[in-house]
Amino acid sequence: MQISGRNAIVTGASRGIGRATALRLASLGANIAVIYSGNEAAAAETVEKCIGLGVKAKAYRCDVSSAEETKNAVQEIRKDFGSVEILVNNAGITKDGLIAFMKEEDFDRVIDVNLKGAFNMIRNTAALMLRSKCGRIVNISSVSGIMGNAGQANYSASKAGVIGLTKSVARELASKGITCNAVAPGFIETDMTRDIPAEDNPLLSSIPLGHMGKAEDVADAVAFLVSSDYITGEILKVDGGIAM
Ligand code: NAP
């Protein structure tokens, strides 16, 4: 699909992988609706950078776990942009802990943001894509959702759920010209991973390519999946070889 001139929603685009993805799509000519949860200044910076690339961009504060807030945000975006052809479900959080001690609210919150958030956004944008007779949905999963990760039962479950959601939506919407794929990053340098110790860390030394990835590495994969007309239901790992 030609990306230039399309309208894209990127959730969690105020920082990290979401911001890099918004800028990558903007550099290819897409207009960008930036969804963020609280960091207004960072969202405004993403918007400014997108506009600097010559496209239209606007920020929307919205908790993706809320059915009502996502419905309202998508309605606003439709009013401002007219249509939506691209959705990148990137917003995500971690609340790590060992399973025996994990609080119920930490399990629920991670599932609500990471999995239900993607569901909410797809449900609210699917009708717009059906009207456009084309659409590209990319969900950000994780290698934790493929391999599991000790201390991340909630996060791994949410990201494995995103993979099931991706494949079901891909099957359901394929005949309507809408593709749905996922990207599964490994360890990427963002705020989410800034507390991972770099020295003598078995997690990092297990990366075959020998170093963490950059947000732009994930953004490249998202842009590739958005541009493809014949890939759907795929889970593309961007992990330096961890989960091969
Ligand atoms: P990050 O730097 O922590 O940024 C998280 C983004 O999500 C921010 O823009 C934040 O908005 C937004 N967000 C958080 N909760 C939200 C909510 N309830 N509603 C709307 N937006 C919300 O994270 P990241 O590392 O870029 O990760 C992005 C995605 O990649 C996540 O889904 C994550 O699970 C996944 N991932 C990351 C890695 C990694 O190594 N970094 C690896 C695998 C998968 P505010 O700025 O307003 O708080």
PDB file of C-alpha atoms and ligand atoms in Angstrom:
ATOM      1  CA  MET A   1       0.000   0.000   0.000  1.00  0.00           C
ATOM      2  CA  GLN A   2       1.159   3.504  -0.795  1.00  0.00           C
ATOM      3  CA  ILE A   3       1.678   5.141   2.634  1.00  0.00           C
ATOM      4  CA  SER A   4       1.826   8.730   1.406  1.00  0.00           C
ATOM      5  CA  GLY A   5      -1.420  10.632   1.984  1.00  0.00           C
ATOM      6  CA  ARG A   6      -2.902   7.964   4.314  1.00  0.00           C
ATOM      7  CA  ASN A   7      -4.073   8.728   7.842  1.00  0.00           C
ATOM      8  CA  ALA A   8      -2.434   6.743  10.642  1.00  0.00           C
ATOM      9  CA  ILE A   9      -3.176   6.349  14.340  1.00  0.00           C
ATOM     10  CA  VAL A  10      -0.165   5.387  16.455  1.00  0.00           C
ATOM     11  CA  THR A  11      -0.916   4.648  20.113  1.00  0.00           C
ATOM     12  CA  GLY A  12       1.789   5.370  22.663  1.00  0.00           C
ATOM     13  CA  ALA A  13       3.469   7.690  20.152  1.00  0.00           C
ATOM     14  CA  SER A  14       4.684  10.200  22.731  1.00  0.00           C
ATOM     15  CA  ARG A  15       7.827   8.171  23.421  1.00  0.00           C
ATOM     16  CA  GLY A  16      10.016   5.224  22.456  1.00  0.00           C
ATOM     17  CA  ILE A  17       8.943   2.808  19.739  1.00  0.00           C
ATOM     18  CA  GLY A  18       5.646   4.634  19.133  1.00  0.00           C
ATOM     19  CA  ARG A  19       7.365   7.950  18.491  1.00  0.00           C
ATOM     20  CA  ALA A  20       9.926   6.342  16.158  1.00  0.00           C
ATOM     21  CA  THR A  21       7.064   4.646  14.287  1.00  0.00           C
ATOM     22  CA  ALA A  22       5.087   7.882  13.993  1.00  0.00           C
ATOM     23  CA  LEU A  23       8.148   9.654  12.579  1.00  0.00           C
ATOM     24  CA  ARG A  24       8.902   6.795  10.176  1.00  0.00           C
ATOM     25  CA  LEU A  25       5.334   6.789   8.803  1.00  0.00           C
ATOM     26  CA  ALA A  26       5.351  10.602   8.647  1.00  0.00           C
ATOM     27  CA  SER A  27       8.630  10.511   6.709  1.00  0.00           C
ATOM     28  CA  LEU A  28       6.807   8.278   4.201  1.00  0.00           C
ATOM     29  CA  GLY A  29       4.015  10.859   3.906  1.00  0.00           C
ATOM     30  CA  ALA A  30       1.334   9.603   6.326  1.00  0.00           C
ATOM     31  CA  ASN A  31      -0.646  12.019   8.496  1.00  0.00           C
ATOM     32  CA  ILE A  32      -0.341  11.027  12.145  1.00  0.00           C
ATOM     33  CA  ALA A  33      -2.795  10.933  15.065  1.00  0.00           C
ATOM     34  CA  VAL A  34      -0.611  10.594  18.178  1.00  0.00           C
ATOM     35  CA  ILE A  35      -2.293   8.830  21.106  1.00  0.00           C
ATOM     36  CA  TYR A  36      -0.697   9.175  24.540  1.00  0.00           C
ATOM     37  CA  SER A  37      -1.808   8.584  28.118  1.00  0.00           C
ATOM     38  CA  GLY A  38      -0.371  11.457  30.172  1.00  0.00           C
ATOM     39  CA  ASN A  39       2.878  12.859  28.814  1.00  0.00           C
ATOM     40  CA  GLU A  40       1.487  15.886  27.010  1.00  0.00           C
ATOM     41  CA  ALA A  41       4.847  17.587  26.408  1.00  0.00           C
ATOM     42  CA  ALA A  42       6.340  14.464  24.815  1.00  0.00           C
ATOM     43  CA  ALA A  43       3.239  13.978  22.639  1.00  0.00           C
ATOM     44  CA  ALA A  44       3.461  17.615  21.514  1.00  0.00           C
ATOM     45  CA  GLU A  45       7.112  17.061  20.592  1.00  0.00           C
ATOM     46  CA  THR A  46       6.200  14.054  18.420  1.00  0.00           C
ATOM     47  CA  VAL A  47       3.483  16.120  16.726  1.00  0.00           C
ATOM     48  CA  GLU A  48       5.921  18.971  16.083  1.00  0.00           C
ATOM     49  CA  LYS A  49       8.480  16.586  14.561  1.00  0.00           C
ATOM     50  CA  CYS A  50       5.823  15.006  12.306  1.00  0.00           C
ATOM     51  CA  ILE A  51       4.630  18.415  11.122  1.00  0.00           C
ATOM     52  CA  GLY A  52       8.278  19.249  10.448  1.00  0.00           C
ATOM     53  CA  LEU A  53       8.283  16.297   8.028  1.00  0.00           C
ATOM     54  CA  GLY A  54       5.493  17.977   6.047  1.00  0.00           C
ATOM     55  CA  VAL A  55       2.421  16.022   7.185  1.00  0.00           C
ATOM     56  CA  LYS A  56      -0.612  16.782   9.339  1.00  0.00           C
ATOM     57  CA  ALA A  57      -0.382  15.609  12.969  1.00  0.00           C
ATOM     58  CA  LYS A  58      -2.321  16.055  16.191  1.00  0.00           C
ATOM     59  CA  ALA A  59      -2.160  14.569  19.703  1.00  0.00           C
ATOM     60  CA  TYR A  60      -5.045  12.918  21.567  1.00  0.00           C
ATOM     61  CA  ARG A  61      -4.946  12.058  25.242  1.00  0.00           C
ATOM     62  CA  CYS A  62      -6.604   8.660  25.654  1.00  0.00           C
ATOM     63  CA  ASP A  63      -6.230   5.668  27.952  1.00  0.00           C
ATOM     64  CA  VAL A  64      -6.412   2.807  25.443  1.00  0.00           C
ATOM     65  CA  SER A  65      -7.763   0.449  28.125  1.00  0.00           C
ATOM     66  CA  SER A  66     -10.989   2.481  28.264  1.00  0.00           C
ATOM     67  CA  ALA A  67     -13.757   1.576  25.808  1.00  0.00           C
ATOM     68  CA  GLU A  68     -15.285   5.029  26.186  1.00  0.00           C
ATOM     69  CA  GLU A  69     -12.060   7.033  25.809  1.00  0.00           C
ATOM     70  CA  THR A  70     -10.974   5.085  22.716  1.00  0.00           C
ATOM     71  CA  LYS A  71     -14.428   5.545  21.139  1.00  0.00           C
ATOM     72  CA  ASN A  72     -14.279   9.305  21.771  1.00  0.00           C
ATOM     73  CA  ALA A  73     -10.682   9.609  20.551  1.00  0.00           C
ATOM     74  CA  VAL A  74     -11.388   7.758  17.297  1.00  0.00           C
ATOM     75  CA  GLN A  75     -14.478   9.932  16.723  1.00  0.00           C
ATOM     76  CA  GLU A  76     -12.333  13.053  17.206  1.00  0.00           C
ATOM     77  CA  ILE A  77      -9.662  11.692  14.866  1.00  0.00           C
ATOM     78  CA  ARG A  78     -12.303  10.938  12.241  1.00  0.00           C
ATOM     79  CA  LYS A  79     -13.588  14.523  12.491  1.00  0.00           C
ATOM     80  CA  ASP A  80     -10.044  15.938  12.195  1.00  0.00           C
ATOM     81  CA  PHE A  81      -8.593  13.607   9.542  1.00  0.00           C
ATOM     82  CA  GLY A  82     -11.682  12.346   7.667  1.00  0.00           C
ATOM     83  CA  SER A  83     -10.577   8.702   7.446  1.00  0.00           C
ATOM     84  CA  VAL A  84      -8.213   6.176   9.044  1.00  0.00           C
ATOM     85  CA  GLU A  85      -6.306   3.623   6.967  1.00  0.00           C
ATOM     86  CA  ILE A  86      -3.437   2.702   9.328  1.00  0.00           C
ATOM     87  CA  LEU A  87      -3.557   1.686  12.995  1.00  0.00           C
ATOM     88  CA  VAL A  88      -0.453   0.859  15.020  1.00  0.00           C
ATOM     89  CA  ASN A  89      -1.301  -0.544  18.457  1.00  0.00           C
ATOM     90  CA  ASN A  90       1.910   0.218  20.297  1.00  0.00           C
ATOM     91  CA  ALA A  91       0.844   1.562  23.730  1.00  0.00           C
ATOM     92  CA  GLY A  92       2.064  -0.813  26.410  1.00  0.00           C
ATOM     93  CA  ILE A  93       3.212  -1.091  30.004  1.00  0.00           C
ATOM     94  CA  THR A  94       4.995  -3.539  32.294  1.00  0.00           C
ATOM     95  CA  LYS A  95       4.283  -4.304  35.938  1.00  0.00           C
ATOM     96  CA  ASP A  96       6.735  -7.138  36.538  1.00  0.00           C
ATOM     97  CA  GLY A  97       6.780  -9.489  39.508  1.00  0.00           C
ATOM     98  CA  LEU A  98       7.205 -13.132  40.401  1.00  0.00           C
ATOM     99  CA  ILE A  99       3.984 -15.081  39.895  1.00  0.00           C
ATOM    100  CA  ALA A 100       3.544 -16.027  43.576  1.00  0.00           C
ATOM    101  CA  PHE A 101       3.668 -12.370  44.590  1.00  0.00           C
ATOM    102  CA  MET A 102       2.061 -10.660  41.600  1.00  0.00           C
ATOM    103  CA  LYS A 103      -0.806  -8.435  42.654  1.00  0.00           C
ATOM    104  CA  GLU A 104      -4.154  -9.028  40.984  1.00  0.00           C
ATOM    105  CA  GLU A 105      -4.382  -5.343  40.022  1.00  0.00           C
ATOM    106  CA  ASP A 106      -0.968  -5.530  38.323  1.00  0.00           C
ATOM    107  CA  PHE A 107      -2.075  -8.546  36.297  1.00  0.00           C
ATOM    108  CA  ASP A 108      -5.350  -6.868  35.332  1.00  0.00           C
ATOM    109  CA  ARG A 109      -3.821  -3.486  34.437  1.00  0.00           C
ATOM    110  CA  VAL A 110      -1.200  -4.977  32.101  1.00  0.00           C
ATOM    111  CA  ILE A 111      -3.833  -7.100  30.317  1.00  0.00           C
ATOM    112  CA  ASP A 112      -6.180  -4.091  30.125  1.00  0.00           C
ATOM    113  CA  VAL A 113      -3.636  -1.743  28.539  1.00  0.00           C
ATOM    114  CA  ASN A 114      -1.641  -4.160  26.351  1.00  0.00           C
ATOM    115  CA  LEU A 115      -4.375  -6.515  25.135  1.00  0.00           C
ATOM    116  CA  LYS A 116      -7.746  -4.888  25.687  1.00  0.00           C
ATOM    117  CA  GLY A 117      -6.245  -1.589  24.505  1.00  0.00           C
ATOM    118  CA  ALA A 118      -5.451  -3.146  21.118  1.00  0.00           C
ATOM    119  CA  PHE A 119      -8.947  -4.688  20.988  1.00  0.00           C
ATOM    120  CA  ASN A 120     -10.580  -1.328  21.807  1.00  0.00           C
ATOM    121  CA  MET A 121      -8.651   0.478  19.082  1.00  0.00           C
ATOM    122  CA  ILE A 122      -9.265  -2.192  16.424  1.00  0.00           C
ATOM    123  CA  ARG A 123     -12.981  -2.331  17.259  1.00  0.00           C
ATOM    124  CA  ASN A 124     -13.295   1.447  16.931  1.00  0.00           C
ATOM    125  CA  THR A 125     -11.306   1.801  13.706  1.00  0.00           C
ATOM    126  CA  ALA A 126     -12.447  -1.325  11.805  1.00  0.00           C
ATOM    127  CA  ALA A 127     -15.621   0.360  10.529  1.00  0.00           C
ATOM    128  CA  LEU A 128     -13.573   3.293   9.199  1.00  0.00           C
ATOM    129  CA  MET A 129     -11.191   0.936   7.397  1.00  0.00           C
ATOM    130  CA  LEU A 130     -14.106  -1.041   5.976  1.00  0.00           C
ATOM    131  CA  ARG A 131     -15.491   2.229   4.616  1.00  0.00           C
ATOM    132  CA  SER A 132     -12.089   3.048   3.033  1.00  0.00           C
ATOM    133  CA  LYS A 133     -11.981  -0.535   1.633  1.00  0.00           C
ATOM    134  CA  CYS A 134      -8.373  -0.747   2.781  1.00  0.00           C
ATOM    135  CA  GLY A 135      -6.575  -0.888   6.069  1.00  0.00           C
ATOM    136  CA  ARG A 136      -3.324  -1.832   7.742  1.00  0.00           C
ATOM    137  CA  ILE A 137      -3.273  -2.851  11.397  1.00  0.00           C
ATOM    138  CA  VAL A 138       0.056  -3.533  13.120  1.00  0.00           C
ATOM    139  CA  ASN A 139       0.083  -4.647  16.750  1.00  0.00           C
ATOM    140  CA  ILE A 140       3.237  -4.478  18.849  1.00  0.00           C
ATOM    141  CA  SER A 141       3.652  -7.791  20.663  1.00  0.00           C
ATOM    142  CA  SER A 142       6.944  -8.983  22.210  1.00  0.00           C
ATOM    143  CA  VAL A 143       9.270 -11.972  22.203  1.00  0.00           C
ATOM    144  CA  SER A 144       8.005 -12.380  25.802  1.00  0.00           C
ATOM    145  CA  GLY A 145       4.674 -13.334  24.248  1.00  0.00           C
ATOM    146  CA  ILE A 146       6.382 -16.021  22.148  1.00  0.00           C
ATOM    147  CA  MET A 147       8.923 -17.459  24.616  1.00  0.00           C
ATOM    148  CA  GLY A 148       7.593 -16.363  28.028  1.00  0.00           C
ATOM    149  CA  ASN A 149       9.814 -14.524  30.504  1.00  0.00           C
ATOM    150  CA  ALA A 150      10.300 -15.193  34.216  1.00  0.00           C
ATOM    151  CA  GLY A 151       8.821 -12.330  36.238  1.00  0.00           C
ATOM    152  CA  GLN A 152       6.546 -11.224  33.401  1.00  0.00           C
ATOM    153  CA  ALA A 153       3.551 -13.598  33.571  1.00  0.00           C
ATOM    154  CA  ASN A 154       1.117 -10.697  33.106  1.00  0.00           C
ATOM    155  CA  TYR A 155       3.119  -9.041  30.312  1.00  0.00           C
ATOM    156  CA  SER A 156       3.852 -12.316  28.465  1.00  0.00           C
ATOM    157  CA  ALA A 157       0.186 -13.329  28.681  1.00  0.00           C
ATOM    158  CA  SER A 158      -0.888  -9.940  27.292  1.00  0.00           C
ATOM    159  CA  LYS A 159       1.607 -10.131  24.425  1.00  0.00           C
ATOM    160  CA  ALA A 160       0.701 -13.745  23.600  1.00  0.00           C
ATOM    161  CA  GLY A 161      -2.918 -12.558  23.593  1.00  0.00           C
ATOM    162  CA  VAL A 162      -1.967  -9.847  21.090  1.00  0.00           C
ATOM    163  CA  ILE A 163      -0.666 -12.575  18.766  1.00  0.00           C
ATOM    164  CA  GLY A 164      -3.999 -14.466  18.938  1.00  0.00           C
ATOM    165  CA  LEU A 165      -5.896 -11.210  18.429  1.00  0.00           C
ATOM    166  CA  THR A 166      -3.712 -10.398  15.400  1.00  0.00           C
ATOM    167  CA  LYS A 167      -4.325 -13.741  13.693  1.00  0.00           C
ATOM    168  CA  SER A 168      -8.093 -13.709  14.320  1.00  0.00           C
ATOM    169  CA  VAL A 169      -8.481 -10.137  13.050  1.00  0.00           C
ATOM    170  CA  ALA A 170      -6.291 -10.981  10.038  1.00  0.00           C
ATOM    171  CA  ARG A 171      -8.588 -13.883   9.112  1.00  0.00           C
ATOM    172  CA  GLU A 172     -11.746 -11.885   9.757  1.00  0.00           C
ATOM    173  CA  LEU A 173     -10.834  -8.780   7.739  1.00  0.00           C
ATOM    174  CA  ALA A 174      -8.697 -10.273   4.943  1.00  0.00           C
ATOM    175  CA  SER A 175     -11.543 -10.413   2.431  1.00  0.00           C
ATOM    176  CA  LYS A 176     -12.152  -6.684   2.979  1.00  0.00           C
ATOM    177  CA  GLY A 177      -8.650  -5.613   1.947  1.00  0.00           C
ATOM    178  CA  ILE A 178      -7.508  -5.081   5.539  1.00  0.00           C
ATOM    179  CA  THR A 179      -4.326  -6.747   6.799  1.00  0.00           C
ATOM    180  CA  CYS A 180      -3.412  -7.303  10.446  1.00  0.00           C
ATOM    181  CA  ASN A 181       0.111  -8.201  11.508  1.00  0.00           C
ATOM    182  CA  ALA A 182       2.263  -8.019  14.631  1.00  0.00           C
ATOM    183  CA  VAL A 183       5.834  -7.046  15.368  1.00  0.00           C
ATOM    184  CA  ALA A 184       7.526  -8.848  18.265  1.00  0.00           C
ATOM    185  CA  PRO A 185      10.491  -6.820  19.509  1.00  0.00           C
ATOM    186  CA  GLY A 186      13.209  -8.226  21.762  1.00  0.00           C
ATOM    187  CA  PHE A 187      15.192  -5.800  23.950  1.00  0.00           C
ATOM    188  CA  ILE A 188      14.849  -2.272  22.573  1.00  0.00           C
ATOM    189  CA  GLU A 189      16.470   0.843  24.095  1.00  0.00           C
ATOM    190  CA  THR A 190      13.551   2.901  25.457  1.00  0.00           C
ATOM    191  CA  ASP A 191      12.261   4.150  28.818  1.00  0.00           C
ATOM    192  CA  MET A 192      10.706   0.698  29.325  1.00  0.00           C
ATOM    193  CA  THR A 193      14.104  -1.021  29.380  1.00  0.00           C
ATOM    194  CA  ARG A 194      16.269   1.733  30.867  1.00  0.00           C
ATOM    195  CA  ASP A 195      16.579  -0.098  34.227  1.00  0.00           C
ATOM    196  CA  ILE A 196      17.975  -3.284  32.678  1.00  0.00           C
ATOM    197  CA  PRO A 197      21.604  -3.450  33.871  1.00  0.00           C
ATOM    198  CA  ALA A 198      24.009  -3.459  30.901  1.00  0.00           C
ATOM    199  CA  GLU A 199      26.964  -5.153  32.649  1.00  0.00           C
ATOM    200  CA  ASP A 200      27.144  -8.957  32.996  1.00  0.00           C
ATOM    201  CA  ASN A 201      23.487  -9.350  32.159  1.00  0.00           C
ATOM    202  CA  PRO A 202      22.604 -12.866  30.944  1.00  0.00           C
ATOM    203  CA  LEU A 203      19.484 -11.450  29.251  1.00  0.00           C
ATOM    204  CA  LEU A 204      21.564  -9.179  27.059  1.00  0.00           C
ATOM    205  CA  SER A 205      24.391 -11.668  26.467  1.00  0.00           C
ATOM    206  CA  SER A 206      21.732 -14.063  25.097  1.00  0.00           C
ATOM    207  CA  ILE A 207      21.126 -11.746  22.118  1.00  0.00           C
ATOM    208  CA  PRO A 208      22.882 -13.378  19.113  1.00  0.00           C
ATOM    209  CA  LEU A 209      23.513  -9.979  17.463  1.00  0.00           C
ATOM    210  CA  GLY A 210      25.170  -8.887  20.718  1.00  0.00           C
ATOM    211  CA  HIS A 211      23.349  -5.652  21.488  1.00  0.00           C
ATOM    212  CA  MET A 212      19.934  -4.145  22.173  1.00  0.00           C
ATOM    213  CA  GLY A 213      17.850  -2.830  19.298  1.00  0.00           C
ATOM    214  CA  LYS A 214      16.764   0.734  18.633  1.00  0.00           C
ATOM    215  CA  ALA A 215      13.200   2.026  18.403  1.00  0.00           C
ATOM    216  CA  GLU A 216      13.902   2.776  14.723  1.00  0.00           C
ATOM    217  CA  ASP A 217      14.572  -0.947  14.085  1.00  0.00           C
ATOM    218  CA  VAL A 218      10.987  -1.677  15.160  1.00  0.00           C
ATOM    219  CA  ALA A 219       9.634   1.319  13.225  1.00  0.00           C
ATOM    220  CA  ASP A 220      11.240  -0.053  10.033  1.00  0.00           C
ATOM    221  CA  ALA A 221       9.421  -3.376  10.515  1.00  0.00           C
ATOM    222  CA  VAL A 222       6.095  -1.596  11.095  1.00  0.00           C
ATOM    223  CA  ALA A 223       6.541   0.487   7.944  1.00  0.00           C
ATOM    224  CA  PHE A 224       7.366  -2.652   5.962  1.00  0.00           C
ATOM    225  CA  LEU A 225       4.201  -4.418   7.139  1.00  0.00           C
ATOM    226  CA  VAL A 226       2.083  -1.323   6.450  1.00  0.00           C
ATOM    227  CA  SER A 227       3.448  -1.093   2.917  1.00  0.00           C
ATOM    228  CA  SER A 228       2.902  -4.785   2.109  1.00  0.00           C
ATOM    229  CA  ASP A 229      -0.275  -5.850   0.284  1.00  0.00           C
ATOM    230  CA  TYR A 230       0.212  -9.596   0.652  1.00  0.00           C
ATOM    231  CA  ILE A 231       1.327 -10.243   4.232  1.00  0.00           C
ATOM    232  CA  THR A 232      -1.324 -10.804   6.885  1.00  0.00           C
ATOM    233  CA  GLY A 233      -1.453 -12.721  10.173  1.00  0.00           C
ATOM    234  CA  GLU A 234       2.354 -12.579  10.373  1.00  0.00           C
ATOM    235  CA  ILE A 235       4.402 -12.089  13.549  1.00  0.00           C
ATOM    236  CA  LEU A 236       7.668 -10.382  12.609  1.00  0.00           C
ATOM    237  CA  LYS A 237      10.371 -10.638  15.265  1.00  0.00           C
ATOM    238  CA  VAL A 238      12.785  -7.714  15.654  1.00  0.00           C
ATOM    239  CA  ASP A 239      14.935  -9.208  18.377  1.00  0.00           C
ATOM    240  CA  GLY A 240      18.550  -9.591  17.289  1.00  0.00           C
ATOM    241  CA  GLY A 241      17.929 -13.338  16.985  1.00  0.00           C
ATOM    242  CA  ILE A 242      16.778 -14.109  20.564  1.00  0.00           C
ATOM    243  CA  ALA A 243      13.749 -16.176  19.622  1.00  0.00           C
ATOM    244  CA  MET A 244      15.015 -17.958  16.493  1.00  0.00           C
TER     245      MET A 244
HETATM  246  P1  NAP B   1       7.709   3.365  26.523  1.00  0.00           P
HETATM  247  O1  NAP B   1       8.931   4.068  26.070  1.00  0.00           O
HETATM  248  O2  NAP B   1       7.509   3.083  27.965  1.00  0.00           O
HETATM  249  O3  NAP B   1       6.431   4.181  25.954  1.00  0.00           O
HETATM  250  C1  NAP B   1       5.149   3.725  26.243  1.00  0.00           C
HETATM  251  C2  NAP B   1       4.156   4.535  25.448  1.00  0.00           C
HETATM  252  O4  NAP B   1       2.842   4.000  25.691  1.00  0.00           O
HETATM  253  C3  NAP B   1       4.108   5.993  25.854  1.00  0.00           C
HETATM  254  O5  NAP B   1       3.853   6.760  24.697  1.00  0.00           O
HETATM  255  C4  NAP B   1       2.916   6.053  26.809  1.00  0.00           C
HETATM  256  O6  NAP B   1       2.285   7.335  26.867  1.00  0.00           O
HETATM  257  C5  NAP B   1       1.986   5.046  26.148  1.00  0.00           C
HETATM  258  N1  NAP B   1       0.991   4.481  27.065  1.00  0.00           N
HETATM  259  C6  NAP B   1       1.199   3.794  28.212  1.00  0.00           C
HETATM  260  N2  NAP B   1       0.026   3.430  28.767  1.00  0.00           N
HETATM  261  C7  NAP B   1      -0.943   3.913  27.960  1.00  0.00           C
HETATM  262  C8  NAP B   1      -2.354   3.899  28.003  1.00  0.00           C
HETATM  263  N3  NAP B   1      -3.017   3.290  29.002  1.00  0.00           N
HETATM  264  N4  NAP B   1      -3.041   4.510  27.003  1.00  0.00           N
HETATM  265  C9  NAP B   1      -2.392   5.140  25.996  1.00  0.00           C
HETATM  266  N5  NAP B   1      -1.045   5.186  25.900  1.00  0.00           N
HETATM  267  C10 NAP B   1      -0.333   4.584  26.870  1.00  0.00           C
HETATM  268  O7  NAP B   1       7.560   1.935  25.807  1.00  0.00           O
HETATM  269  P2  NAP B   1       8.314   1.306  24.534  1.00  0.00           P
HETATM  270  O8  NAP B   1       9.506   0.592  25.023  1.00  0.00           O
HETATM  271  O9  NAP B   1       8.426   2.289  23.458  1.00  0.00           O
HETATM  272  O10 NAP B   1       7.254   0.171  24.143  1.00  0.00           O
HETATM  273  C11 NAP B   1       6.280   0.336  23.135  1.00  0.00           C
HETATM  274  C12 NAP B   1       5.606  -1.009  22.885  1.00  0.00           C
HETATM  275  O11 NAP B   1       6.588  -1.969  22.504  1.00  0.00           O
HETATM  276  C13 NAP B   1       4.896  -1.579  24.102  1.00  0.00           C
HETATM  277  O12 NAP B   1       3.709  -2.224  23.706  1.00  0.00           O
HETATM  278  C14 NAP B   1       5.889  -2.583  24.624  1.00  0.00           C
HETATM  279  O13 NAP B   1       5.263  -3.602  25.365  1.00  0.00           O
HETATM  280  C15 NAP B   1       6.482  -3.099  23.345  1.00  0.00           C
HETATM  281  N6  NAP B   1       7.791  -3.722  23.500  1.00  0.00           N
HETATM  282  C16 NAP B   1       8.847  -2.993  23.956  1.00  0.00           C
HETATM  283  C17 NAP B   1      10.082  -3.613  24.093  1.00  0.00           C
HETATM  284  C18 NAP B   1      11.295  -2.884  24.584  1.00  0.00           C
HETATM  285  O14 NAP B   1      12.344  -3.546  24.785  1.00  0.00           O
HETATM  286  N7  NAP B   1      11.265  -1.580  24.774  1.00  0.00           N
HETATM  287  C19 NAP B   1      10.218  -4.981  23.786  1.00  0.00           C
HETATM  288  C20 NAP B   1       9.110  -5.674  23.328  1.00  0.00           C
HETATM  289  C21 NAP B   1       7.897  -5.041  23.179  1.00  0.00           C
HETATM  290  P3  NAP B   1       2.814   8.499  27.900  1.00  0.00           P
HETATM  291  O15 NAP B   1       4.109   9.007  27.323  1.00  0.00           O
HETATM  292  O16 NAP B   1       1.732   9.528  27.844  1.00  0.00           O
HETATM  293  O17 NAP B   1       2.999   7.855  29.223  1.00  0.00           O
END
